Structures are given as structure tokens and as C-alpha cells.
């Protein structure tokens, strides 16, 4: 499931490259923005429709875990569950902050690296290329998963990602003119 984050973050830049080829006329910028925005909302609409269909199936007779009287309150009182939750959710929270922070600030990062003179097309190309590297990394991870196992891969991947983010932060902080 996490594999699709990389293509999903690459798609807007690829669509933008296509939209930037439209002739420069009155209103084209507004149309480009609205098209990109609408296409970005389409996957969420698909998920919403699928969820609504799933809810209709649940109300049609399938028993949910809450209706069976699950042991949620008992599980919440177990200290070992909390340790596991903090360990897994905490590391994934940090990863998500780093991942989505990078995705959101890709244009700013690229401007700092390549300068403010780059065109919107070159910015979109470079951002798409960065995200394609993420697709390759996700594919490599899927190939390595049977050999390494999920726990070892998560541990090594999050540790390597953390080290790389610290290196980037140190370079930016102490050597900002370096490109």
C-alpha cells in the first residue's frame, strides 16, 4: 500500500508538465490550476465512493468487530500494547513528517538547490524525477522484503532515512551556499 505514495506524489508534476504545454491564452493558468486540483481530488473521490459502498455492505448484514463486543478496552489497558503502539506509531509519525514535509516543500528545496531562475517546467521535471527515485526505492524495497523481513527493513530504512535527513539538515545549516 505504501508503494503508491511515490507514484501519487509524482503524478501532479507529470500532469503539470502536460498542462504547461497548453497555449498561453487568457484564462489558461486558471484552467491549468483547476484541472490539476480536480484531478488531485479524483483519487479521494474514488476512496469515498468505495467506503460508502463498503458501509452499505456492513449495514446489510455483516457483523463488525464492535457489534461482536471486541476487547478494545482490555487491549487499551495492556501496557505492552502501548509500548508497541508508541514504538510503531511514533517512528511512522516521524517518517510521515519527513516524507510529507519533503513532498510539500519540494519546490522550495529545488529552488534552494537550483536557484530561483528555473522555469515552472524545469521545476516540475526535477520534482517528478525526485519522486521517480522514490518509486525506484519502493520497488527495490519490495524486492528486498522477502529476504530482509518487514521488521528489519523498517528498522534499517527508518534509520538510514533519519541519518540522511540529519546530513541534509547539517549541510543546509552549516554550508548553505553549497549546491
PDB file of C-alpha atoms in Angstrom, residues 6 11 23 32 44 58 64 69 96 98 106 124 130 135 162 178:
ATOM      1  CA  UNK A   6       5.542   7.656  -4.567  1.00  0.00           C
ATOM      2  CA  UNK A  11       1.576  12.330 -10.727  1.00  0.00           C
ATOM      3  CA  UNK A  23      -1.045  27.672 -25.450  1.00  0.00           C
ATOM      4  CA  UNK A  32      -4.486  24.564 -15.565  1.00  0.00           C
ATOM      5  CA  UNK A  44     -10.109  10.783  -2.804  1.00  0.00           C
ATOM      6  CA  UNK A  58     -21.778  -3.651   6.549  1.00  0.00           C
ATOM      7  CA  UNK A  64     -18.493  -5.608  12.663  1.00  0.00           C
ATOM      8  CA  UNK A  69     -18.216  -6.982  21.719  1.00  0.00           C
ATOM      9  CA  UNK A  96       5.462  10.807   7.740  1.00  0.00           C
ATOM     10  CA  UNK A  98       9.837  13.817   6.993  1.00  0.00           C
ATOM     11  CA  UNK A 106       9.880  20.001  -2.909  1.00  0.00           C
ATOM     12  CA  UNK A 124       8.072  20.136 -12.492  1.00  0.00           C
ATOM     13  CA  UNK A 130      12.893  13.171  -7.470  1.00  0.00           C
ATOM     14  CA  UNK A 135       9.294   4.805  -6.979  1.00  0.00           C
ATOM     15  CA  UNK A 162      16.933   9.604   9.650  1.00  0.00           C
ATOM     16  CA  UNK A 178      26.834  24.551  -1.328  1.00  0.00           C
TER      17      UNK A 178
END
